[in-house]
Short mmCIF file of C-alpha atoms and ligand atoms in Angstrom, two decimals:
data_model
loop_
_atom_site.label_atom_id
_atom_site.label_comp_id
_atom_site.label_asym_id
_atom_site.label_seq_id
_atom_site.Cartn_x
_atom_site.Cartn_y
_atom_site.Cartn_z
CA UNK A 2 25.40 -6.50 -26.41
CA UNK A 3 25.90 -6.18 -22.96
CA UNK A 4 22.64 -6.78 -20.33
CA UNK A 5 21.52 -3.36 -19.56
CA UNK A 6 22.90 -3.16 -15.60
CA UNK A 7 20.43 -3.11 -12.91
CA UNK A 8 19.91 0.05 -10.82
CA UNK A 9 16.54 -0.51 -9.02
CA UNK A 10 17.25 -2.06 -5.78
CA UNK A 11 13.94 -4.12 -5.02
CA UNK A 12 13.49 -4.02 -1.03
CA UNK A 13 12.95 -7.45 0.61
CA UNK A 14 15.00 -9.36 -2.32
CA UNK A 15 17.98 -11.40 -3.19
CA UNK A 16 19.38 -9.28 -5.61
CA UNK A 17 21.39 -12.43 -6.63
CA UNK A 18 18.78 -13.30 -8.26
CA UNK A 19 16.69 -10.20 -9.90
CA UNK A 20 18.28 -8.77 -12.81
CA UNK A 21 16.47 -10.45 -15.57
CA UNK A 22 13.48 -11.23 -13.61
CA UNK A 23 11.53 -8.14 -13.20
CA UNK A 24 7.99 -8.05 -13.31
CA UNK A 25 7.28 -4.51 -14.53
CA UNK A 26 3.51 -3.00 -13.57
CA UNK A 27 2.09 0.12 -15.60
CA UNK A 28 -1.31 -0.31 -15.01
CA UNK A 29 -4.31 -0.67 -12.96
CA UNK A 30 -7.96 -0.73 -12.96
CA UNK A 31 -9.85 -2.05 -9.61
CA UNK A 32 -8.54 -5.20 -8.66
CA UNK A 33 -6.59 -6.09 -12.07
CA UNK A 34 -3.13 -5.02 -12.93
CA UNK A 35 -1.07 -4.95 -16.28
CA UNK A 36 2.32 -4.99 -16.84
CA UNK A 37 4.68 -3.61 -19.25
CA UNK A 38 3.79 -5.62 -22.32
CA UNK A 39 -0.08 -5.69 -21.70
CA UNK A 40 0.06 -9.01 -19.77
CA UNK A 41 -3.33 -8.86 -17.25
CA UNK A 42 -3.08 -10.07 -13.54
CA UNK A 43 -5.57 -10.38 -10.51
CA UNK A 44 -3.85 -8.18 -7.64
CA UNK A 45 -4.78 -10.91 -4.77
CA UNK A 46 -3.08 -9.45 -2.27
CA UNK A 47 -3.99 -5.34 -2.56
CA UNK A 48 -0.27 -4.89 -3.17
CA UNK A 49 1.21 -4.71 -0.18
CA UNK A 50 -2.27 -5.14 1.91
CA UNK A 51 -3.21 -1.60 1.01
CA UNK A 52 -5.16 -1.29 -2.30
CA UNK A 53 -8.20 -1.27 -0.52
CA UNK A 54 -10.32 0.85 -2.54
CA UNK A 55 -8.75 -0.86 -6.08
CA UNK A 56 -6.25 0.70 -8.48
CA UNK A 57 -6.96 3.53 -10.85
CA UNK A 58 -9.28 5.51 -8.85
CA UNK A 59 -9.70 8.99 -10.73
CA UNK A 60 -11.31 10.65 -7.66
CA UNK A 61 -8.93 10.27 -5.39
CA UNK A 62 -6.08 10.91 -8.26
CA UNK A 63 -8.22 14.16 -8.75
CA UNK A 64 -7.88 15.54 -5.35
CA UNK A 65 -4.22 14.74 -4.83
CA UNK A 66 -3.86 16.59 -8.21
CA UNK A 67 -5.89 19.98 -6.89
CA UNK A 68 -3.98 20.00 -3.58
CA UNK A 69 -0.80 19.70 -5.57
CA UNK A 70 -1.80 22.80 -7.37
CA UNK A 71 -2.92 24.67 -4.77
CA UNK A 72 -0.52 23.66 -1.61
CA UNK A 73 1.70 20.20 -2.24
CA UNK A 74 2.62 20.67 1.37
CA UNK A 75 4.20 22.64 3.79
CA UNK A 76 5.55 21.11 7.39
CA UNK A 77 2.78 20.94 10.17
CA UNK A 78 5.44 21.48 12.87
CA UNK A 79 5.12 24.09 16.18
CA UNK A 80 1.64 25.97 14.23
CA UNK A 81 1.66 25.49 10.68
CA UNK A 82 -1.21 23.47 9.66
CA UNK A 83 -2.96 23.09 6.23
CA UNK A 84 -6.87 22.14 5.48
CA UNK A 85 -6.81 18.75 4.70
CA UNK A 86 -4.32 18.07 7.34
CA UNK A 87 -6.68 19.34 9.90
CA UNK A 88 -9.81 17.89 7.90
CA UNK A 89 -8.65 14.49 8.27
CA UNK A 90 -7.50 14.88 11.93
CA UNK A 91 -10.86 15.24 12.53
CA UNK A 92 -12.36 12.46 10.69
CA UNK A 93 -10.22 9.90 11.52
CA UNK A 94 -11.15 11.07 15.41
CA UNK A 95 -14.65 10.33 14.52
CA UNK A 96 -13.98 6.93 13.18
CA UNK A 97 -11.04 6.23 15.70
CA UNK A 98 -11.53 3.56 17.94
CA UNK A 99 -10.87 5.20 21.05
CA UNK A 100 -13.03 8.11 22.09
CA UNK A 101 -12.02 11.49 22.06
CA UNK A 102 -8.41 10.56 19.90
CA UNK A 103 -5.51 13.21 18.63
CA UNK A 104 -4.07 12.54 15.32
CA UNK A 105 -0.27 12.52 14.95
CA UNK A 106 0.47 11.89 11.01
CA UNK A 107 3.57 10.03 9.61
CA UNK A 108 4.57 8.83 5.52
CA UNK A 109 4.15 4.82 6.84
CA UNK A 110 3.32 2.31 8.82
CA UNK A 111 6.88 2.29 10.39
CA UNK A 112 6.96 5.98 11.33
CA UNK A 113 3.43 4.70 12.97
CA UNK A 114 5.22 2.50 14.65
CA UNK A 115 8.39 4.52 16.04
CA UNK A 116 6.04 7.41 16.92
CA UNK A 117 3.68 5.18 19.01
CA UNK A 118 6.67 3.50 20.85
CA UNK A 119 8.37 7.01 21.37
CA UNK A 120 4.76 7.87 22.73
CA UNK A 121 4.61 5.53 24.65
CA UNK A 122 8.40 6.17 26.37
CA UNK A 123 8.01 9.64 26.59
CA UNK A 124 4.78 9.20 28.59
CA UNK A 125 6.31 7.30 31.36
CA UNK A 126 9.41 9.32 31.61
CA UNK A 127 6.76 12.50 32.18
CA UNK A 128 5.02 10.34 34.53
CA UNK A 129 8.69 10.31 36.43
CA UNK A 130 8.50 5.98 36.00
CA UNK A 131 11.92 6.57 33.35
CA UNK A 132 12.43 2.86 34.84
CA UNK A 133 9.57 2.14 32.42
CA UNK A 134 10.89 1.58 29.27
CA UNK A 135 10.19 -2.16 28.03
CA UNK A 136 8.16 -2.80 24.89
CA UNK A 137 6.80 -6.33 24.70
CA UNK A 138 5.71 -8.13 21.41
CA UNK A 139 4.76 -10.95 20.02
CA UNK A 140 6.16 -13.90 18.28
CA UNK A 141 5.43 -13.46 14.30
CA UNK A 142 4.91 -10.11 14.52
CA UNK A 143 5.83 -7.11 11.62
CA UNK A 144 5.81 -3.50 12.94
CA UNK A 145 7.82 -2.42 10.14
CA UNK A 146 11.51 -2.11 9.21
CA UNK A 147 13.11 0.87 11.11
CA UNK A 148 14.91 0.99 14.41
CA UNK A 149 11.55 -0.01 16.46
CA UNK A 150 10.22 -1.97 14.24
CA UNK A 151 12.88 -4.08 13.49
CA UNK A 152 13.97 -4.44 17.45
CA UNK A 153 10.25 -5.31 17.99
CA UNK A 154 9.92 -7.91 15.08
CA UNK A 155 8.54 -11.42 15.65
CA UNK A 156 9.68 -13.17 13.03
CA UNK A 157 12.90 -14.02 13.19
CA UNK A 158 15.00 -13.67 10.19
CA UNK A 159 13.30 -9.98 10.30
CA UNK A 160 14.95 -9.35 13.25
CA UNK A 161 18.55 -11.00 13.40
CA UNK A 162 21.57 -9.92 11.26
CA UNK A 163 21.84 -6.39 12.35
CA UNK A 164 23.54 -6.74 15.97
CA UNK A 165 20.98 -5.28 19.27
CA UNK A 166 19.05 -2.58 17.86
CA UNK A 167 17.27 -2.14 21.21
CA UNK A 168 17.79 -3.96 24.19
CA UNK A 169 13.92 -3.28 25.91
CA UNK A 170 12.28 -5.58 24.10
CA UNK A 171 10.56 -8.43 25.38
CA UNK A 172 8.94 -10.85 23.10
CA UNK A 173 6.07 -13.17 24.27
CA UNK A 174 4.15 -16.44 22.15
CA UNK A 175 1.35 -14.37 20.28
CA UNK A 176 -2.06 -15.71 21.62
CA UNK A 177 -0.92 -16.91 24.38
CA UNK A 178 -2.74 -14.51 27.42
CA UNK A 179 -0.79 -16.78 30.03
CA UNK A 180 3.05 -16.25 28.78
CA UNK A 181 1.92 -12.26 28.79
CA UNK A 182 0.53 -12.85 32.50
CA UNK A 183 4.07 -14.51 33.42
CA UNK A 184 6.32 -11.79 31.52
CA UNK A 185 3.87 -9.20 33.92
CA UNK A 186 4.55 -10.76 36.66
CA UNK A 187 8.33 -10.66 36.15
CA UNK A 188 9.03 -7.70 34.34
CA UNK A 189 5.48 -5.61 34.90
CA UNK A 190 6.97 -2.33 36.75
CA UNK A 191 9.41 -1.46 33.72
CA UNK A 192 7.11 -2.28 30.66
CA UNK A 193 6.01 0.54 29.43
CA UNK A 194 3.74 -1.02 26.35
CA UNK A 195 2.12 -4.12 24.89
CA UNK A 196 2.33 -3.84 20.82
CA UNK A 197 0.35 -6.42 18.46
CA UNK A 198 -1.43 -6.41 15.08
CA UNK A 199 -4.92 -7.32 16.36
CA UNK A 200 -4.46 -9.98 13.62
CA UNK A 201 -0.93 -11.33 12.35
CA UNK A 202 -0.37 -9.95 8.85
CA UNK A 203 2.93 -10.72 7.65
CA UNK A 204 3.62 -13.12 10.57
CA UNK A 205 1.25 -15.65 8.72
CA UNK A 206 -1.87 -14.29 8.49
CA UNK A 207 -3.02 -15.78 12.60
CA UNK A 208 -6.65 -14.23 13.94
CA UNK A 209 -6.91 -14.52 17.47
CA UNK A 210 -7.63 -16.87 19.78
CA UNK A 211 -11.38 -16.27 21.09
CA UNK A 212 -11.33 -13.94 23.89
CA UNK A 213 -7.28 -12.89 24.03
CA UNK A 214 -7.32 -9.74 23.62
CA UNK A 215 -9.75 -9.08 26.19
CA UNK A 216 -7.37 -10.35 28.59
CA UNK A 217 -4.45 -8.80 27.26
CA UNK A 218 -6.47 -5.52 28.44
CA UNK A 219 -6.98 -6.97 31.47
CA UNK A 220 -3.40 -7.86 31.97
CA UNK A 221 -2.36 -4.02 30.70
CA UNK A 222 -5.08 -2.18 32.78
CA UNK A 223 -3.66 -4.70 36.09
CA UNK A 224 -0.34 -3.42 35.47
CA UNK A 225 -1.40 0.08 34.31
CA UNK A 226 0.86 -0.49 31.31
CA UNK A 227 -0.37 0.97 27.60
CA UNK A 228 -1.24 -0.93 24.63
CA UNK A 229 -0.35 -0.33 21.45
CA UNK A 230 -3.14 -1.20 17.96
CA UNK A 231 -0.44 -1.93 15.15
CA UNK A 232 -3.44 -1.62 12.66
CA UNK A 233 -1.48 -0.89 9.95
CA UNK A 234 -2.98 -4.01 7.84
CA UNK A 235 -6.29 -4.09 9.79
CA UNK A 236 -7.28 -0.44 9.96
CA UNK A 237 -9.76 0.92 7.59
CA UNK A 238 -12.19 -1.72 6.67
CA UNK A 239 -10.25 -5.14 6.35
CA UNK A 240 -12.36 -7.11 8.29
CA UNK A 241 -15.79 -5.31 7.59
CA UNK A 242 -15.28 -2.95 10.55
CA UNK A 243 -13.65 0.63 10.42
CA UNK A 244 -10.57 -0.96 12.93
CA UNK A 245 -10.30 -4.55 13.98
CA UNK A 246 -10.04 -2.92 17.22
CA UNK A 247 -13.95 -2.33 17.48
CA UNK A 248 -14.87 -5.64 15.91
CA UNK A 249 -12.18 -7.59 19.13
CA UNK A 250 -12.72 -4.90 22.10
CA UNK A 251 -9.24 -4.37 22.18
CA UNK A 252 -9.57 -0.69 23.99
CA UNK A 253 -6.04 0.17 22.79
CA UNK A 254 -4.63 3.33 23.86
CA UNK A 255 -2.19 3.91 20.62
CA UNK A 256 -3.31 2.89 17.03
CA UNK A 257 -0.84 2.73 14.67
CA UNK A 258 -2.31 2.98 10.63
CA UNK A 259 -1.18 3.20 7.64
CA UNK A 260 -1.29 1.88 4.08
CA UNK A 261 -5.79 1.49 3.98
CA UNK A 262 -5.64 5.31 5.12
CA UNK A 263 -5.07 6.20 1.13
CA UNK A 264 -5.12 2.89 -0.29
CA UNK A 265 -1.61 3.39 -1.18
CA UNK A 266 -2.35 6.90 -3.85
CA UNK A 267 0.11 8.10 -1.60
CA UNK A 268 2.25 7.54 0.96
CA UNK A 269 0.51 8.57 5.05
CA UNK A 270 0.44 6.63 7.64
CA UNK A 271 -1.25 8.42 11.46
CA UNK A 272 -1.21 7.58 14.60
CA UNK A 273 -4.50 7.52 16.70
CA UNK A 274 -3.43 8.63 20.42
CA UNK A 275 -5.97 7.88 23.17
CA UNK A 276 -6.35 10.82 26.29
CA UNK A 277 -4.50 8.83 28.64
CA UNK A 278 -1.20 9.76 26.32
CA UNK A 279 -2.02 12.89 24.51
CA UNK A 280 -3.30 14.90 27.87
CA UNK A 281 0.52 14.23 29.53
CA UNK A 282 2.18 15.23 26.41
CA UNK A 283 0.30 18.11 26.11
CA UNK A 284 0.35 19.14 29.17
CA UNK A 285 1.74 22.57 30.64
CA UNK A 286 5.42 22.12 31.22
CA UNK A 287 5.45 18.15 29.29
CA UNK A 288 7.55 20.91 26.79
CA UNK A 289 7.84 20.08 23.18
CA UNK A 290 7.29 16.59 21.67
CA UNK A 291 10.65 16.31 19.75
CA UNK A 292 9.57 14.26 17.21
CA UNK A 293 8.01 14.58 13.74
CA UNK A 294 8.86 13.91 10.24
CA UNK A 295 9.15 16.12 7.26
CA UNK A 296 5.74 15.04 5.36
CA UNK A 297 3.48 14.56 8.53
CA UNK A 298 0.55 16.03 7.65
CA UNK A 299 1.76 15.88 4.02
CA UNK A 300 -1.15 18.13 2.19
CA UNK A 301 -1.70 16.44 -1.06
CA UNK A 302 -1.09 12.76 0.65
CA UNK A 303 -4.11 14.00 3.57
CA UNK A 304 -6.31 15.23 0.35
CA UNK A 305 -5.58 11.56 -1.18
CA UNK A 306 -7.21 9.70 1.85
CA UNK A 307 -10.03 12.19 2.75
CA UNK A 308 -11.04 11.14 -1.09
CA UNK A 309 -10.32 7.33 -0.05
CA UNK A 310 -12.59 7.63 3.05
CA UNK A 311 -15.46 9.30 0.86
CA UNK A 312 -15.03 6.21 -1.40
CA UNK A 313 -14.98 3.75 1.69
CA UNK A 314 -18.07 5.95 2.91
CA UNK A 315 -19.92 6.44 -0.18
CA UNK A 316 -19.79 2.38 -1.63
CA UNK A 317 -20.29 1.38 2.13
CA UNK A 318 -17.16 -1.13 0.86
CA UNK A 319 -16.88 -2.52 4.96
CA UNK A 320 -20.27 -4.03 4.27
CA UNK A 321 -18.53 -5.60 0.98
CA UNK A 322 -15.91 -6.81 2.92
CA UNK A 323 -18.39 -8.48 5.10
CA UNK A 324 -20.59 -10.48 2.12
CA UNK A 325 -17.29 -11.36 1.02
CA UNK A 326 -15.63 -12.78 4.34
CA UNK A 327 -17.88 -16.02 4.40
CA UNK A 328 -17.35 -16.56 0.65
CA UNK A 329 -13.37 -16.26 1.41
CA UNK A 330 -13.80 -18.38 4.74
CA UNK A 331 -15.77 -20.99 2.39
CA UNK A 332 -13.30 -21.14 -0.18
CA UNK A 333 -10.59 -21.53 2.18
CA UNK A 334 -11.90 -24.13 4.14
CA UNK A 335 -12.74 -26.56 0.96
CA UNK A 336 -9.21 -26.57 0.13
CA UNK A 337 -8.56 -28.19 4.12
CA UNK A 338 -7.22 -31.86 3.24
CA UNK A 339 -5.63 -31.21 0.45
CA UNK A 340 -2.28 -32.92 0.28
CA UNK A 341 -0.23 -30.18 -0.47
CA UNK A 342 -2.47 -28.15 2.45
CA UNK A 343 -1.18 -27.68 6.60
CA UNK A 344 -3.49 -25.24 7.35
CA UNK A 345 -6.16 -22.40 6.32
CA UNK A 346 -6.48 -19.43 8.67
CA UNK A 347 -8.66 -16.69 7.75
CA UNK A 348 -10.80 -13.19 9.03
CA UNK A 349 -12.29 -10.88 7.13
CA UNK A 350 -10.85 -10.17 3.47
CA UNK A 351 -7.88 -11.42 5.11
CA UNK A 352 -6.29 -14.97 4.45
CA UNK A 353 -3.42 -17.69 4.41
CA UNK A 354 -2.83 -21.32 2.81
CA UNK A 355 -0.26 -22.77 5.10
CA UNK A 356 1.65 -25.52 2.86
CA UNK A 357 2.89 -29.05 3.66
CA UNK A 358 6.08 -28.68 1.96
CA UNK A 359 7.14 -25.07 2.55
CA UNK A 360 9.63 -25.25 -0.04
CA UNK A 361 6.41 -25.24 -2.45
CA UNK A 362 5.79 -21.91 -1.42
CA UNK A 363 7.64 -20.18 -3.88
CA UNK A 364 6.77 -22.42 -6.99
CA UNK A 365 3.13 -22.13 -6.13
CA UNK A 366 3.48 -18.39 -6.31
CA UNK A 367 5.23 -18.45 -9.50
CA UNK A 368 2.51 -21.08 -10.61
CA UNK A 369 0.25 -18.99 -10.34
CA UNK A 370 1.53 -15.81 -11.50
CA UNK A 371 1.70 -17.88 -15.13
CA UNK A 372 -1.89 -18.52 -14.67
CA UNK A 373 -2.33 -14.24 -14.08
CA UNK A 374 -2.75 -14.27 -10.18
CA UNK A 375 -0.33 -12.15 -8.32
CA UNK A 376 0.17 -13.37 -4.75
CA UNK A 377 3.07 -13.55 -2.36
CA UNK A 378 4.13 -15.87 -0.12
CA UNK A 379 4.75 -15.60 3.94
CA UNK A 380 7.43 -16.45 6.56
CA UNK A 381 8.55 -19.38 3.80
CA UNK A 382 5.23 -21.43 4.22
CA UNK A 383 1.99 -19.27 3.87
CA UNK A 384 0.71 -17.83 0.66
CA UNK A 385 -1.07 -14.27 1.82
CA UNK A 386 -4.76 -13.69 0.11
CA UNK A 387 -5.75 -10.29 0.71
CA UNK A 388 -7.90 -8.61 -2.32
CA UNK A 389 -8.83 -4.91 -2.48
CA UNK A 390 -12.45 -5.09 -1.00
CA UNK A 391 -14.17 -4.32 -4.67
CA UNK A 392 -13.32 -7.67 -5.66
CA UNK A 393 -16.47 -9.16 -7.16
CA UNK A 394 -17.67 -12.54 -5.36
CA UNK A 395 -17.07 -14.28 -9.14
CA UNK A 396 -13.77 -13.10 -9.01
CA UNK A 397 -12.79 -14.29 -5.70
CA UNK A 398 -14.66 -17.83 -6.33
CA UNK A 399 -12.16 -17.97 -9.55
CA UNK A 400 -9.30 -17.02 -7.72
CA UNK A 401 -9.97 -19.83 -5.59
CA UNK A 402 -10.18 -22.45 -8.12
CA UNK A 403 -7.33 -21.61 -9.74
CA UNK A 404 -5.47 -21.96 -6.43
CA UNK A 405 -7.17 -25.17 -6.00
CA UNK A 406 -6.84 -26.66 -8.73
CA UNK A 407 -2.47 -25.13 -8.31
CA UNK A 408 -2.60 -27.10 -4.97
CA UNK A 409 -3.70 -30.46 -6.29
CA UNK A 410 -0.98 -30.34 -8.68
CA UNK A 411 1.55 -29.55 -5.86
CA UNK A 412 0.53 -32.49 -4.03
CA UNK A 413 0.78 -34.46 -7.10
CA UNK A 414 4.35 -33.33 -7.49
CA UNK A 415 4.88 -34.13 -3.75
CA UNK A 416 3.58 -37.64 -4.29
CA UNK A 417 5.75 -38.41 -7.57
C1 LIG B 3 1.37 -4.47 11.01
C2 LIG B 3 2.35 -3.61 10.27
N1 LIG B 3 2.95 -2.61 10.91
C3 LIG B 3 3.81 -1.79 10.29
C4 LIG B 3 4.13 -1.97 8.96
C5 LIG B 3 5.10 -1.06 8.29
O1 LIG B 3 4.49 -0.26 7.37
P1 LIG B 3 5.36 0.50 6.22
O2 LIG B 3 5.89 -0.56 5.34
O3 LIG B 3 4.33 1.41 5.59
O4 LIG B 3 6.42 1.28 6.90
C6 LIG B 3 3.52 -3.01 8.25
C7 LIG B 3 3.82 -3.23 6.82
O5 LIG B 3 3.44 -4.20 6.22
C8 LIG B 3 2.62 -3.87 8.92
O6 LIG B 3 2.06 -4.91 8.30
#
């Protein structure tokens, strides 16, 4: 009998190389997953960084339900609003980290990302400065995959193999305050933004150097240019504070969020917009912003993340994240001299294992997917660790001998 064909095209794969090979999911239940044929795995990496709250929440599965009854959606364009829309304007303004913030809503962290960089354009061209139209970025950064994102990628084989999506880019070394100073210097009258992930996600998982982004602010406010939060992995709670903004002073003037805003229920993503932007663009005479997408504002998706905040609220699950970050940063740090280990990095419930042998990468993965771990790796070296936050301390401490005792083997392998 002919193999049934494949159909599903998996994003980010070699398609070479899936049909066959499918992992099917069809279950989960806080930070455990099952697949098709009742096989049980520890999600170690929230999904895609956005399982926050755990899988199989019936609360928040609840209230996307009712608002599906009631209203699925209707567009929020020119006046059209709907309650939860509006109801989670307002709370994410309360918990934004920049006082006195409008909410523009998108379906994903790449919308974020476009809309914030459109923003940020379209605020300079009101300001008359249209020679103002350079976005600079950093080395190993991911603000997505469309037009923006991809122009504004850091890491490399993210951004090549399209042709020049958009030639006002600049791209600087990430935590490095002094290569920013120099592209300032050179360039500063036509940048219109600085963009980073207060912490590299996908790049590698790389916290800050003590102290940068303070001087990145500097560097903006020196230049009058804006900066742009991508807090798409950091927003919400991932390193024990509502935005990673509050917990490093960045004083951005753009957020960008996604994924954490629902825990991934359903697809939202919102941009946080700071006075200095939203007062031009709304302005008398700034005219329309011509920009939008059909499910900003997307009722049932809104309902699904006021019910994820109330859960964030209600099991205070920042200070969980916080009893668990020295557990993770211990954990981490014992498996330093491992042969098979470069390098540990770590913040919050966020973390990497840098291998030796990047090759390995992909075997330990697999490794320890047998041993019911799902985990991915990152940039073809780094394994990502990045738990929903209602992992239990037992689990994570299990998690991490597993991988441990994975590691010593690859080293053994290495050695034979
Ligand atoms: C920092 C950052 N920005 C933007 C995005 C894009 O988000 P989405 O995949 O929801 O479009 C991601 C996704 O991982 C991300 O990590």
């Amino acid at each position: 009998m002919a193999d049934k064909a494949q159909r599903l095209w998996h994003p980010f794969a070699d398609m070479s190389r899936i049909p066959g090979h499918e992992l099917v999911l069809a279950r989960g239940e806080g930070c455990w997953l099952w697949d098709d044929v009742g096989r049980r795995y520890l999600d170690v990496t929230a999904g895609l960084w956005f399982a926050n709250v755990g899988h199989g929440r019936a609360e928040i599965a609840d209230a996307a339900a009712a608002q599906l009854r009631s209203l699925a959606a209707y567009s929020i364009f020119d006046r059209y609003a709907n309650e939860p829309a509006l109801a989670l304007a307002d709370r994410l303004a309360a918990i934004a980290p920049i006082e006195d913030a409008a909410v523009f809503f998108t379906s994903g962290g790449s919308d974020s990302v476009d809309t914030a960089a459109k923003m940020a354009r379209r605020y300079w061209q009101l300001r008359g400065h249209t020679e103002r139209t350079v976005i600079v970025a950093r080395t190993n950064a991911y603000h997505g995959m469309h037009g923006f994102g991809t122009a504004l990628a850091g890491i490399p084989g993210n951004a090549a193999g399209w042709g020049q999506i958009m030639p006002d880019v600049l791209h600087v070394p990430h935590d490095d305050h002094t290569a920013l100073a120099a592209v300032f210097a050179q360039h500063g009258t036509k940048i219109a933004a600085v963009i980073g992930e207060p912490v590299i996600a996908a790049g590698g998982v790389y916290p800050p150097v003590e102290g940068y982004w303070k001087q990145v602010r500097a560097l903006c406010d020196e230049y009058d240019t804006l900066l742009i939060a991508d807090e798409v992995v950091t927003g919400y709670g991932r390193l024990g504070s509502w935005f990673a903004s509050d917990l490093f002073e960045i004083r951005p003037d753009l957020v960008t969020t996604a994924k954490g805003l629902t825990s991934g229920y359903l697809p939202l993503g919102a941009v946080l917009v700071g006075p200095r932007v939203r007062d031009e663009l709304w302005s008398a005479g700034a005219g329309m912003f011509r920009h939008g997408y059909t499910y900003s504002g997307h009722a049932a998706a809104c309902a699904a993340a006021l019910s994820n905040l109330d859960i964030l609220e209600h099991e205070d699950l920042a200070a969980q994240v916080r009893r668990l970050t020295p557990v993770l940063a211990a954990e981490l740090d014992s498996l330093r001299g491992l042969p098979a280990v470069r390098e540990v990095r770590h913040v919050g419930l966020l973390g990497a294992v840098q291998l030796a042998q990047p090759e390995q990468t992909d075997t330990l993965v697999a490794r320890l997917r047998e041993r019911g771990m799902l985990l991915r790796g990152l940039v073809g070296h780094s394994i990502q660790i990045s738990p929903p936050f209602v992992i239990t301390e037992t689990e994570l401490r299990k998690f991490a001998a597993v991988l441990a005792e994975e590691l010593t083997e690859l080293g053994r392998d290495h050695a034979a």
